[in-house]
Structure formats: C-alpha cells, structure tokens
C-alpha cells in the first residue's frame, strides 16, 4: 500500500468519521484534550440523524435537560465549533487504510475534491442503517409507498414531504412508534403497528403513543406481502406462533397506501470490516476494549456503529470515551497491551459491550437482555457485583457502572448475567 | 422521400432495431413506448445473460437457434461501441447424475450445429478447478466460454441514446391505441398522444405484441406471460465466477446461479405460466422464491443467510404460440412487421433480430436502404464515480463540484452522476421524473440499504431539475408518486 502523491494530503492527530452525536462529542472532547481534530460528515449538515428527530426526549442524562433532537445536535455542534474543531460536511469517506499502527489514512471526497488525511488515530462514529423490506422477507409488488422509518422521517422532517395517508408500520421499536405518532399528528391514519415478537419493541414511554393515538398494535404478527399498482394498496398480515412460524389461515389484509419498515438497525461497519476489524455478531459492531478501541490499534468506535443504543445520551458518552482513548493512544504511542479481562455473556444476556476491560478505570457496561423479566438482578459472579432492577426488556438497554477495583477482582474473565432476584 | 418507420416498444428488441435502422439515410424512425422510460418491460427483469446459443433446437425453433448465436457474436462488438457494462465469464452446465451427460452431449452437438465455438465437456477435476464452490455432487459440465452477462436496462438506454444521436425520435408515455390500415397497407399508429404517420410499423411490444398485432387484424398468435423470480444478495458474498446452469429439462434452462455484473450473487429464475390477462403481475411470491432457493442450493450449497438478501424481484417472459420468435413482415397487412414472442434468449438475440428486421424491410418490403455517410456507432457511458480514480475525480470536480459529492453511499454514486443521468433522461425524452430512471443509469438505491439514505436526496435533485414539487416525483412513473403533498397537506385538507 503506497501513499498517493496525486491527491492533496492533510494531516491531523485524529480524524472523526461521522458528525452525529457520537462523532461531535468525540471531536469536542478530543479537542479539549489538546488533539488536532478533523471531523468528516457526508450530510450537508451536522447532527447525523438528530436534526430529523423533532420530538423531545433527548439529553436528560447528558445535558440534564430534556431537548429535541435538533436542540441536542445544536448544543454539541456549538461546543465542538467553539472549541475550534475543524469539520467538513458533504464529505464522504471512501476508504480507510491502516498504514501502520501509528499512521492511518482516510480518503474522503467532497465538493472541493478528494483528499487523503493522515492521522494517528481514527474515531469511527458512522452510525447505523435500517433493515429494509427485503431483508425481512416481505414479498409482492415493488411499488411506491414503502419506506424505512428513517427515510419517512427524513422526507417529513427534513424535506417537508408527507409520504402517505394510510399507514401500516412494521415493528414497534422506538423509531416505528415515534413515526406512528408523527404520521398521526399530521393527520394521516395509522392503521396498524405490526410486531413480530409477543411484546412491544420500544421504550415504555413510546409504547404509550399507541394508546394516546388509538393505534392498533398487533403483537406476534408479521407483514408478509405488499400488493398494489404503482403505489401500495394493501398489505397482508399473518399471526406467528411462539417459534415465529406463520399460523396457517390467520392471514388478513389491511388497506393502506404506505408501509413503513422499522425492523431494527444494523451498525454501519463495512469500511472497518474491510481493514480487518473484528466484529461481534451479537452487537453487529466491533469488538472493543474499555477505551472503545477496536482490534485494529488506533481505531476507536462510538455510538450506533459500536452497538445500537436507545438513548442519544449514551451515544455522546461513548464519543467522549473514545476521545479519551485516542488521546491516550497518541500520547503513549499505543494503548498498553495488558492482561485484559474478557466480558462473557451469561444467562439472559443477548449482547454486551465493551468486550475487554483493563481494570484501571471505571466504566459503563452496555447490555441487552434476550427476553423480558421482572424483579431481576444483573450479576457478575466473579466480582460479587449485583444490581437490582424492577424490570428488563429487550428493547431497553441496561447500563451498569463498574468500578476499577470491582473489575480487578475478576481474573481473566467476568460473566454478566441477568437472573431473578 | 423518407420512409417513415414506427417501432412500438422501447425494450431491447425495439431499441436494437431503432439503432440499426438509424444507419439509413432514407428512413425516418420513431420509437414509441408507453412507459415513462426505456427498457421497463420484459427487458427490465431477467437473468441478464448473453447465452451461448447451444440451447435452442434448430428444427423446432429455427429463429431462436440462428439468432442467439448471431446475437452473441454481435454483442461482443456492441458492448464496446456503446460502452455497455458487461462481463464475458463463460458458463458451466453442470451434470450431477451420470445420465445428465447424455443431455450435455446433445447440447454440445446442437451447439456445434448452431455454430457455437469453443464448447467442450469437462470432467470433475476441471469443473472444480474452474468453480471451487460448486456442489460436491458435480461430476462434470459443459463449458461454454462465450457466455456473458450485460446490464439489460443499461443496454437499452445505450442503444436508445445512440439511436437518438443518429436521428431517431422517441415518443415516451405514448400508448398505442390503434393501427391504421387502409387497403391492406399500414398508414400509421394511433396513440394517446395523437396519430403517428408511418409506412412501416414494427411491433416489438413484448408482452403486448399479440394485442398490437390484433389492432392490425393479425390474430394467429397469442402471448402469455411466464414469470420468473429472483433473489439478489448483498455485496461481499462469495458467488461463482462463471454462470452456473443445471442440466436443462425440456421446459426450462433451470435455476441459474451467477455473480451479476455489479458483483452481487444472484439466483433465479423459476418458471410459472400465467394467464394472458396477467401481463402486469410482477409480484414475488413466497412459493416461487422458495422454489428458486431450493433449486439454487442444488448447484451452490453455500447460500448466504436469507437476511443478506438485498432484493427479490420477478420478471415476465413473453411466451408465444409455437415457442419460436415471430419475426416477419405480415403479408395481409403491407408494411406491418411482427417482432413478437421474444422470450429467452431474446436479450442475446436482440442485435441479430435488428439486422433481421433491416433485411426484411429491404427484401420483403422492397425499401432500398441507403446508408448514412456519417453514422455514429459510438456512445459514451455515463460517468460513474465508483469507476474513477481519485485524481480523475479531482479533474471532474474542477468542472463541476457535484462530482465530488456522494449521494448513494452504498454504491458511491455522486451528485454529478445523478445530474448527468437526469440530463441524459431529458435527452431521450423522459418527461416524468422517476427515481427508477436515475437508479437504472447510476446504480443509486441498489446497494445494501436499498435507497433509504439516498432516495430522498435523489428526489430533491429530480424535483429541482424537472421543476416539480418533491412529492410529485415518482418511483416509476405516474401513479407511483412518492408523497401525497407537503407535510401539512392533510391537516389543511388539500392533499393531492
């Protein structure tokens, strides 16, 4: 792999990829720690997905105040810009090269040209993408009126377009529920929210939306087919059993002109995979240590590229942690290799990050359960840690604070389990 | 005096004919298409193969047998002249049972008779040398190196752009409602956009060729649709290097496993006969897709998890009465030429069909064709950001900064690519802004995310360039508008 003399070269301590909450928090923090930072974002504006999240509910932990998405984004952007972080919008990363442990190259394109940026560290905060209709096995006609929830949100809240009048929503995750309310508020009829699992997929406060707006929720159901000429006209729904197999004879049709798919997010990590970053199949994001460093030294990851979060506050928190990691990496010429404590998934834990802990710092573990339970304890037998929780749900990420001395009690590994109290 | 020619249908056949006829000084060629853009019928959804020409029995299907191999040879030249995306990767027709070799021998013999070069039957060792991921049940194969793949819609677009550059006039969103015949001679074509006078009418209407023929009083054939369904997978999933066929059965070439030209693993099609009235039934079905899955697995056991699919789709092939291509000047209606029942291998045969039609015009209709002194055989491919080196991008950006800005992140399609696509749409007469028109020219929206990031941006660009509101932009023509109005339209009660 050779440098490319033909294209302009820039040089920074750290390049942050992605101008959403994780990236902006990382860039602001890195600058505060004295690093020379360039942030790149492919959109025409900063904020990532936040500018289209015009509902409240953001910032209670991070800013100690409830904000809308655009407000949250504006605060982070202000902090970042006032700190003197350099940033470029409409700048899309084409390739990441791991030239050596201490030299990374980011090639990006923008309306002013293609550039190569040499940096000591990279903080990757490129967010996630949504699963689409084909991935969840919907058959039928390929017609207008099928949108992912995020696309519908972009159309409505960035471009001012109303996608349809009679809406069926696939998935009761937060994005789907919020879009159900959004459509209802604009006078559209939300005819159904269809959820594959026997329980709703979103935060309790968002599930309330269905009651507020009188929207029918079909739990344990699946949208299997879309029919229409030109535009969606009707969708076919079937009931599924406990093994998620279709119940014969249970199908029915709902007339609608729009199908909104909110079937979950997948971390955008293609470019990391290309350079050999190890991926955790359960999070879909990279395997990381407690500095949020990936398996490629000097490449850090934060936000929904790390794992799908339900609160933007956690995303921003991860951005800052990655910035601290980058600072340490650059200062010491690498994160010291050590005997890491490996985090293992125990009973009713579907995913957990970070994956390796040093024991020299306090940190948060982020985890999700496989199935809902009431009156539980999060336990780490190797450290004796127990945290009592009244209820856990797959939809709600559990965030557990671990102190350095607790981690040090574990030898090579620690197991996180969620069990009845 | 110029002879006026009306071609009905801007699919691969009609477009090829338009290109070939654009060579002649004394023809005035009109290409008529009811869809908003070219190539949106049968040509849109198929296996995109340039077949080898060994498959069709010259006794039963003389036109198919003759034109397929001729078409294959012509495509080797046409893809260069017109810069059509292509790959010549060859095909393996795989035997998994001893008795399959009898069929392969028959195909080899037939191929030799049809004039197919360089075919041979290879043994198990050579099969796995060529294709290590093939089913372990493979015991040999027929190796046909001249098989290839092209982008079918890009091919139609290239042909039409070239035809238009050489003087052909297009009439899009123009639906033929009648054929005017007087004293046994065609006089022209009645359409929803008025009458188009013509001395020669060429019926290349795909699935609707029987209906068009009936408008001229010709009713000896019927077209029925045969549906085939496909799975297309995300990039980065290992697929075969060659086109893989099972040993064929009497009714079908079987379910193919390929890596299509953009590098995606693709499997399909099955074959399901539909009644003649279901010519617009392009719906995928659970049963059909399941059938394809099972069929493909027999050749390529390592199919990815189903969640790695990026698209499923269905295409319709026009099956004519009798099974062979119907390409002839009809004697009872002077000047009316049928190009009907162009089922598989229609894509392969299209260039040969076009020369056939030129020959019919000269021989059977007695029009002496005079070549133009200056006919341009070349057409330049649209700019694809993803094919440029960084320093080339920087050269483009000096002229237009839009070439540096990415719209589709999955496939690295720049805003410049999209604007160029829109310019080219307008140049061939596309009147209604459609996301699909941009998609087929640039590959935007065809990647891992299936357009959920870039579609809103493409809609904005289409709206601006066509001077319409963003919600009036369509996915694929009128009736597929992407919205009902501005975001307050329902609350105000004045939605579209």
Short mmCIF file of C-alpha atoms in Angstrom, two decimals, chain B residues 12 43 46-51 75-76 78-79 84-89 147-156 159 260-262 266 347-348 350-351:
data_model
loop_
_atom_site.label_atom_id
_atom_site.label_comp_id
_atom_site.label_asym_id
_atom_site.label_seq_id
_atom_site.Cartn_x
_atom_site.Cartn_y
_atom_site.Cartn_z
CA UNK B 12 -34.15 -4.46 -26.00
CA UNK B 43 -36.05 -6.17 -20.63
CA UNK B 46 -34.30 -11.13 -16.40
CA UNK B 47 -31.13 -13.10 -15.82
CA UNK B 48 -29.10 -10.60 -17.90
CA UNK B 49 -27.30 -13.36 -19.75
CA UNK B 50 -25.77 -13.37 -23.18
CA UNK B 51 -26.41 -17.01 -23.91
CA UNK B 75 -22.94 -8.23 -28.55
CA UNK B 76 -19.20 -8.81 -28.31
CA UNK B 78 -21.84 -3.74 -29.49
CA UNK B 79 -20.84 -3.62 -25.81
CA UNK B 84 -22.37 -1.23 -22.03
CA UNK B 85 -21.36 -2.87 -18.73
CA UNK B 86 -20.57 -6.50 -19.44
CA UNK B 87 -18.51 -9.49 -18.45
CA UNK B 88 -17.56 -12.47 -20.59
CA UNK B 89 -17.18 -15.08 -17.91
CA UNK B 147 -21.45 -16.85 -22.45
CA UNK B 148 -21.52 -13.48 -20.75
CA UNK B 149 -23.62 -11.00 -18.85
CA UNK B 150 -24.66 -7.43 -19.59
CA UNK B 151 -26.76 -4.84 -17.82
CA UNK B 152 -30.06 -5.21 -19.69
CA UNK B 153 -31.52 -1.78 -18.95
CA UNK B 154 -28.17 -0.03 -19.35
CA UNK B 155 -28.02 -1.78 -22.72
CA UNK B 156 -31.45 -0.46 -23.75
CA UNK B 159 -29.00 1.74 -27.66
CA UNK B 260 -24.12 -10.47 -11.68
CA UNK B 261 -22.05 -7.69 -13.21
CA UNK B 262 -22.12 -5.46 -10.13
CA UNK B 266 -28.00 -13.70 -7.90
CA UNK B 347 -31.69 -10.31 -24.85
CA UNK B 348 -28.92 -12.27 -26.55
CA UNK B 350 -31.65 -8.60 -29.98
CA UNK B 351 -28.82 -7.29 -32.21
#
